[in-house]
PDB file of C-alpha atoms in Angstrom:
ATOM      1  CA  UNK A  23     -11.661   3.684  13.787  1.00 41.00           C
ATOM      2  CA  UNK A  24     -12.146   1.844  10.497  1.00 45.00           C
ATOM      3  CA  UNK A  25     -12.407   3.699   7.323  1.00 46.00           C
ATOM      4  CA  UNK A  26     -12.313   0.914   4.924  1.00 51.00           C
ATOM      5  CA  UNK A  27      -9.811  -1.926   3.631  1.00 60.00           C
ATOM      6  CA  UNK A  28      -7.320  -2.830   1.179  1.00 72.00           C
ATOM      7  CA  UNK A  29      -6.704  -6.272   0.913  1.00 75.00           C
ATOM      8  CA  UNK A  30      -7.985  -7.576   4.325  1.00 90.00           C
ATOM      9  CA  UNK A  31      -6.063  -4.371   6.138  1.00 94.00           C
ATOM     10  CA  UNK A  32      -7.713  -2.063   9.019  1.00 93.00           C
ATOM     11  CA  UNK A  33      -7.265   1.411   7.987  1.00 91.00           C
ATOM     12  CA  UNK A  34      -7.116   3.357  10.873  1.00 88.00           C
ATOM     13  CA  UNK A  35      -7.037   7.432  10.655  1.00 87.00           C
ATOM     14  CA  UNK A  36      -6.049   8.397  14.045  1.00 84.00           C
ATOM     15  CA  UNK A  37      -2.434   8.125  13.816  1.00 87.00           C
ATOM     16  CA  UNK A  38      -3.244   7.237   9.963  1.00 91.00           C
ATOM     17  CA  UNK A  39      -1.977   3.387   9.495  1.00 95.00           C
ATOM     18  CA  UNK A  40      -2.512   0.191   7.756  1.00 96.00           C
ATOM     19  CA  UNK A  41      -3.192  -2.836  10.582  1.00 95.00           C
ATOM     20  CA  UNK A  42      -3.389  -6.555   9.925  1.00 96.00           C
ATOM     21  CA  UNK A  43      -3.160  -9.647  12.104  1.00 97.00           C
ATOM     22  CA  UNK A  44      -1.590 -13.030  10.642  1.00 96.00           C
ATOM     23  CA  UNK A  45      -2.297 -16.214  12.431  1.00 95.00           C
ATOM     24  CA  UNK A  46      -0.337 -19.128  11.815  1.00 94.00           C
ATOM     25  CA  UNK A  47      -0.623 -22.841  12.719  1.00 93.00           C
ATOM     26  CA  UNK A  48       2.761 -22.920  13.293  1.00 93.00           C
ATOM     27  CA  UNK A  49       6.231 -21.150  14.344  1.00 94.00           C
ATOM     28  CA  UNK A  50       7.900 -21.944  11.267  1.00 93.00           C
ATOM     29  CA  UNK A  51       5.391 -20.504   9.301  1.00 94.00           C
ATOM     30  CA  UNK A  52       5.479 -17.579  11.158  1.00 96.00           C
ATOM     31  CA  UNK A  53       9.493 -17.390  10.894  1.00 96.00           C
ATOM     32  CA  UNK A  54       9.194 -17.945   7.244  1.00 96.00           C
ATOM     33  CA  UNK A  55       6.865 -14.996   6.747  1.00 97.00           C
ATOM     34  CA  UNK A  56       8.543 -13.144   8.890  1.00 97.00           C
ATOM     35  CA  UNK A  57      11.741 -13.651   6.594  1.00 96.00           C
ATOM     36  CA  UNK A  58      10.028 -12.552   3.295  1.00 96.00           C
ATOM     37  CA  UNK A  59       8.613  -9.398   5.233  1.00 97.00           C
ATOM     38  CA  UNK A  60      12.161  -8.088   5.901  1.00 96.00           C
ATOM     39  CA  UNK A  61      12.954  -9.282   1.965  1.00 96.00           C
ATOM     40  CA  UNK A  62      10.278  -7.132   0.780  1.00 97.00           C
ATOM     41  CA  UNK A  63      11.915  -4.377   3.183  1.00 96.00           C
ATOM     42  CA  UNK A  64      14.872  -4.747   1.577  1.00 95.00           C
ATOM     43  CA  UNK A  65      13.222  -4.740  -1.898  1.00 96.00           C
ATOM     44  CA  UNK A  66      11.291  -1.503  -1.358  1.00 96.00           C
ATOM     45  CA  UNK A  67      13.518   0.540   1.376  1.00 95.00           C
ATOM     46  CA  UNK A  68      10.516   0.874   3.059  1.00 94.00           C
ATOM     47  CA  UNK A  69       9.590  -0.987   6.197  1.00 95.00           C
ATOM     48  CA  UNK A  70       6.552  -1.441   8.535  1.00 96.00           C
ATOM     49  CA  UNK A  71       5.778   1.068  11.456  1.00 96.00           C
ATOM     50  CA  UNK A  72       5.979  -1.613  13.832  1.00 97.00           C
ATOM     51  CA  UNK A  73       5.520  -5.585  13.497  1.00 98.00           C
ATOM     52  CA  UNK A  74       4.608  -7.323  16.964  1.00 98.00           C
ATOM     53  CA  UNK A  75       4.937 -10.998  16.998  1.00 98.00           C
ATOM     54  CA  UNK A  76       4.351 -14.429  19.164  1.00 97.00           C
ATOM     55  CA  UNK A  77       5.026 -17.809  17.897  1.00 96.00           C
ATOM     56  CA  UNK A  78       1.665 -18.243  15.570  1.00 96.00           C
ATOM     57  CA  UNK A  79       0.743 -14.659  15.141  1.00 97.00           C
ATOM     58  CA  UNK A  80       2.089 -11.454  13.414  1.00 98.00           C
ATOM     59  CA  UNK A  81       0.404  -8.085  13.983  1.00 98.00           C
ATOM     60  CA  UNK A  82       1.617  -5.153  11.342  1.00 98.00           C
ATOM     61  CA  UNK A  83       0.985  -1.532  11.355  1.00 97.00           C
ATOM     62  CA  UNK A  84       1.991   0.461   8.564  1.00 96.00           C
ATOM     63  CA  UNK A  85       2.114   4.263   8.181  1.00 93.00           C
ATOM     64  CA  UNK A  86       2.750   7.031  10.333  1.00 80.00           C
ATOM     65  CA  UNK A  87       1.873  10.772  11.820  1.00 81.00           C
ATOM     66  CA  UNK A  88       2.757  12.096   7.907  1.00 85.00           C
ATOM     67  CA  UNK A  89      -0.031   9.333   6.768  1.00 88.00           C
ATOM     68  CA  UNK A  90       0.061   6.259   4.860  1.00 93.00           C
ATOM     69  CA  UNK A  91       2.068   6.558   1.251  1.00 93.00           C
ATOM     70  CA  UNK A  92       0.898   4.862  -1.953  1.00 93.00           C
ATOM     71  CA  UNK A  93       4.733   3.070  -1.428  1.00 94.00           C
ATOM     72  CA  UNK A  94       3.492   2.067   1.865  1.00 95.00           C
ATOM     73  CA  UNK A  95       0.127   0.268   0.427  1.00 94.00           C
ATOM     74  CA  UNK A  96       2.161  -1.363  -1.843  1.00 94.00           C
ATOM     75  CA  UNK A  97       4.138  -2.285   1.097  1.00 96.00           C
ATOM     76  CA  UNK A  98       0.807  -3.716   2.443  1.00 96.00           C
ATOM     77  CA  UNK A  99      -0.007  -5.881  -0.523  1.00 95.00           C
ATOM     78  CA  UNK A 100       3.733  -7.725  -0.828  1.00 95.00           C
ATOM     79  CA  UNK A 101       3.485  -8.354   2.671  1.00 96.00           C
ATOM     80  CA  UNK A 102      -0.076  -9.855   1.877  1.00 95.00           C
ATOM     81  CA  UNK A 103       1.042 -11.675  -1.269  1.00 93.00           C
ATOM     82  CA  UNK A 104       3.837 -13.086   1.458  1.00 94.00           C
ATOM     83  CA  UNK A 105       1.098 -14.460   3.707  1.00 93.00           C
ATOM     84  CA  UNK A 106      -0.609 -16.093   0.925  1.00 90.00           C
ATOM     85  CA  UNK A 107       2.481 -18.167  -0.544  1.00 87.00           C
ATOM     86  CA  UNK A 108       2.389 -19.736   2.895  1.00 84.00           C
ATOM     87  CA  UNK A 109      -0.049 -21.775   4.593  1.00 62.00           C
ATOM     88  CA  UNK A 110      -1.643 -19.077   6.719  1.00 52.00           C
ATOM     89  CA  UNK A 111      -4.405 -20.432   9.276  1.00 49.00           C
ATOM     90  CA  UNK A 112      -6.250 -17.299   9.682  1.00 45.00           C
TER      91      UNK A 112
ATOM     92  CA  UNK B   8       4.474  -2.922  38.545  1.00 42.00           C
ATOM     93  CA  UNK B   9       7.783  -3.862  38.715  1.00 45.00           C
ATOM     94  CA  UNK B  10       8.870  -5.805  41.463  1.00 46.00           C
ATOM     95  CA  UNK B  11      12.880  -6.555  40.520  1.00 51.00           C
ATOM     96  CA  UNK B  12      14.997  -6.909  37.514  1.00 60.00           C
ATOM     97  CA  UNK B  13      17.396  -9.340  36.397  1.00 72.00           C
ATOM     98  CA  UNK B  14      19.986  -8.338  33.814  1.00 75.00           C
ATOM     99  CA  UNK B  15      18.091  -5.155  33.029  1.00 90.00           C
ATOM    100  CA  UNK B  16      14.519  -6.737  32.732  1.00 94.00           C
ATOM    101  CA  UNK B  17      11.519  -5.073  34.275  1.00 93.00           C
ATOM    102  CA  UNK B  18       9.945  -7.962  36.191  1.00 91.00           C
ATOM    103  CA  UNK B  19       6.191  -7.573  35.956  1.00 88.00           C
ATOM    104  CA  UNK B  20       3.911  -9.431  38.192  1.00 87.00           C
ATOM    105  CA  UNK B  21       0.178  -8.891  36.404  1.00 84.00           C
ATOM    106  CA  UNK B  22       0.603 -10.992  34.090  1.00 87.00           C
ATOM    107  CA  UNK B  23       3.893 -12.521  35.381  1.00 91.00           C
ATOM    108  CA  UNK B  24       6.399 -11.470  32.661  1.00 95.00           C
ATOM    109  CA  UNK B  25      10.176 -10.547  31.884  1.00 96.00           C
ATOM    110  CA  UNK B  26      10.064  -7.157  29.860  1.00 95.00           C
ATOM    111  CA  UNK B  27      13.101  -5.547  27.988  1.00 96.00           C
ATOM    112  CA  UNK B  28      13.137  -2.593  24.822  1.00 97.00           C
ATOM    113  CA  UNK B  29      16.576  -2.966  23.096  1.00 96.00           C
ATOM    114  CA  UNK B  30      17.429   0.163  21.214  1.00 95.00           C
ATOM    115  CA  UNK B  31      19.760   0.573  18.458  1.00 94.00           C
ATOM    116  CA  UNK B  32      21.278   2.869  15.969  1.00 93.00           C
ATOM    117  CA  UNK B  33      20.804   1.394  12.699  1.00 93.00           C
ATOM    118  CA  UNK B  34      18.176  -1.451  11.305  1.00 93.00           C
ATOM    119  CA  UNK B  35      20.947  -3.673  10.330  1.00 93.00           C
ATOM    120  CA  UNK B  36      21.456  -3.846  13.855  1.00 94.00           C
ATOM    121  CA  UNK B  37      18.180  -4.527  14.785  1.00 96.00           C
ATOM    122  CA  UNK B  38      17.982  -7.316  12.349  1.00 96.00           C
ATOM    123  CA  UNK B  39      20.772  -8.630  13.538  1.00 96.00           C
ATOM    124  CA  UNK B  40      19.583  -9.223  16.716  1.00 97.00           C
ATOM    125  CA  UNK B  41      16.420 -10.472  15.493  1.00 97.00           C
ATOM    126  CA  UNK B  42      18.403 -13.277  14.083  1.00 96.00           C
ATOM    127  CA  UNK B  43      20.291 -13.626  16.826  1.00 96.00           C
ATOM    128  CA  UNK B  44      17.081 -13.988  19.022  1.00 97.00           C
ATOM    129  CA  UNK B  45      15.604 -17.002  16.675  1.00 96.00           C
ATOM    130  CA  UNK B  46      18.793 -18.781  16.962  1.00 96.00           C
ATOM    131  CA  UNK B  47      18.735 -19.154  20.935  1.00 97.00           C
ATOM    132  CA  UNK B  48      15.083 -19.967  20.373  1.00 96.00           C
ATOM    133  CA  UNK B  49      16.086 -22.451  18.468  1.00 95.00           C
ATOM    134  CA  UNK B  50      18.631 -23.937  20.885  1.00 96.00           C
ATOM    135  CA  UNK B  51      16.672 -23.459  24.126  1.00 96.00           C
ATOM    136  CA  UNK B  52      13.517 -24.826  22.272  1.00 95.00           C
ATOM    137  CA  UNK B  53      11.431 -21.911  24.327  1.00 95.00           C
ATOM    138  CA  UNK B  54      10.560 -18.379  22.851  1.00 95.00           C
ATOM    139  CA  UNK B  55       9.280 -15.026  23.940  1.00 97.00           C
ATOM    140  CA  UNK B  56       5.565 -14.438  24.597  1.00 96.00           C
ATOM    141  CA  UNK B  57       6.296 -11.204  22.359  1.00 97.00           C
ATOM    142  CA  UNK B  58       8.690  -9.729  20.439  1.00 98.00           C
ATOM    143  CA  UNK B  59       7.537  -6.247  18.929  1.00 98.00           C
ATOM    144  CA  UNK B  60       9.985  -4.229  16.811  1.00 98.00           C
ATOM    145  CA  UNK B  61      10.294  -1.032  14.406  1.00 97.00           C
ATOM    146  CA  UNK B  62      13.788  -0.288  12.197  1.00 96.00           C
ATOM    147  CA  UNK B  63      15.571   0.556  15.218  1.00 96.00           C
ATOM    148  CA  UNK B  64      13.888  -0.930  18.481  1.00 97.00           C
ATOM    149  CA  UNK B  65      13.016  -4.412  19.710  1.00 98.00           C
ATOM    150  CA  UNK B  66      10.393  -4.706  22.912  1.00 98.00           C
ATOM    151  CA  UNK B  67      10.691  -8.291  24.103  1.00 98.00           C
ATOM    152  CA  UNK B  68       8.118  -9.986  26.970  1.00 97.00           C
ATOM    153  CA  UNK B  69       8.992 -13.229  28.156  1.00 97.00           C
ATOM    154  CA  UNK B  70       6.539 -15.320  30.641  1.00 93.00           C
ATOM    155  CA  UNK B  71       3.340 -15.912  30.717  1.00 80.00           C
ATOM    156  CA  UNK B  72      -0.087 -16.474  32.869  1.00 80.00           C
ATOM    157  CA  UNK B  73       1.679 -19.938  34.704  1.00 85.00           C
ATOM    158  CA  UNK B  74       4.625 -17.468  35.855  1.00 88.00           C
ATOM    159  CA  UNK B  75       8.626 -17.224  34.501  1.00 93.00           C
ATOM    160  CA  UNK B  76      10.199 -20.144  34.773  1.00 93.00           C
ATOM    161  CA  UNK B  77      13.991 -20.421  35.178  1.00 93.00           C
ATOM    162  CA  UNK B  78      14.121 -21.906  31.736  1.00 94.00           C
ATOM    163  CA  UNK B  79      12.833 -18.570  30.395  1.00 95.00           C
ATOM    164  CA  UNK B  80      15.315 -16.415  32.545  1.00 94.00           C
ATOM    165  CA  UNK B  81      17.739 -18.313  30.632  1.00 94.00           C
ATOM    166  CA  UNK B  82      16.460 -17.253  27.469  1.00 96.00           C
ATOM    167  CA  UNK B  83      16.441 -13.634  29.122  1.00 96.00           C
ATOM    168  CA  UNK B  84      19.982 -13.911  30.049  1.00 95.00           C
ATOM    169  CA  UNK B  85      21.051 -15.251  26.404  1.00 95.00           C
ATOM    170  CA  UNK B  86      19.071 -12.216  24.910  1.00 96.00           C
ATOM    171  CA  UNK B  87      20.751 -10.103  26.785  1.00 95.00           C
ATOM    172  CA  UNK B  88      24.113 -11.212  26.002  1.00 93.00           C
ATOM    173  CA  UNK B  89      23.380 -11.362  21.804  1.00 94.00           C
ATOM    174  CA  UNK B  90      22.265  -7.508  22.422  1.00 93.00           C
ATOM    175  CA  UNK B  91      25.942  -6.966  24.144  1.00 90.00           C
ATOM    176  CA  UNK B  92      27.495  -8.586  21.121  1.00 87.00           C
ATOM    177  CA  UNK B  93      25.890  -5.774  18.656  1.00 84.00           C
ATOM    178  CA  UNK B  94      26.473  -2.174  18.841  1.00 62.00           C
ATOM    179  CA  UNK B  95      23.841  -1.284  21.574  1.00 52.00           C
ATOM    180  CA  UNK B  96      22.752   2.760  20.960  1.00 49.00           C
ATOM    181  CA  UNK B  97      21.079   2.464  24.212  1.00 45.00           C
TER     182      UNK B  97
END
């Protein structure tokens, strides 16, 4: 279920997460942004639920059973501002 | 359904797929082998159908609809063996 968004992201309430799907055009896109999600990691001490990839496509859920923090939408939005440095496809 | 496994992969039959989780005690690990998983990529010139993966867990499919070929056993057996070279928890 979809409450609303935050900068293209699914909020979902039931377990309460953040979900987005990337699709790239190709693998070393997807590598790259792969890359500067585990630099923002690093940069917040925070990291993604789960992230599920194949070799154009990143899927990211964010959050957990205690709900989604405000450090974890900010988590969201570097991730985004990630996507959009490269040449995303979708 | 799992029909056999081969180096501790759950053979799956519908869709035709090699299927591994790789658990570990720390992210650093887990990131480690993450890397270690794009390099062999990058030498076999083949990569998983899906690689899914939280701080301390990586779930890895390898096939697809046209079957497992031997090339991709390969890259299951070279996965396997980066996983042995980091502190496995489990």
């Amino acid at each position: 279920m979809s409450d609303h968004t935050i900068d293209g992201w699914t909020e979902q309430t039931r377990p309460p997460a953040l979900f987005r799907r990337f699709a790239f055009e190709r693998y070393a896109q997807t590598r790259a942004f792969l890359d500067r999600i585990a630099a923002v990691q690093d940069e917040l001490g925070l990291a993604p639920q789960n992230i599920s990839f194949g070799t154009t496509y990143v899927n990211i859920t964010i959050g957990g059973e205690a709900g989604v923090s405000d450090a974890e939408r900010e988590l969201a939005r570097r991730i985004t501002a990630a996507a959009q440095s490269l040449d995303q496809a979708a």
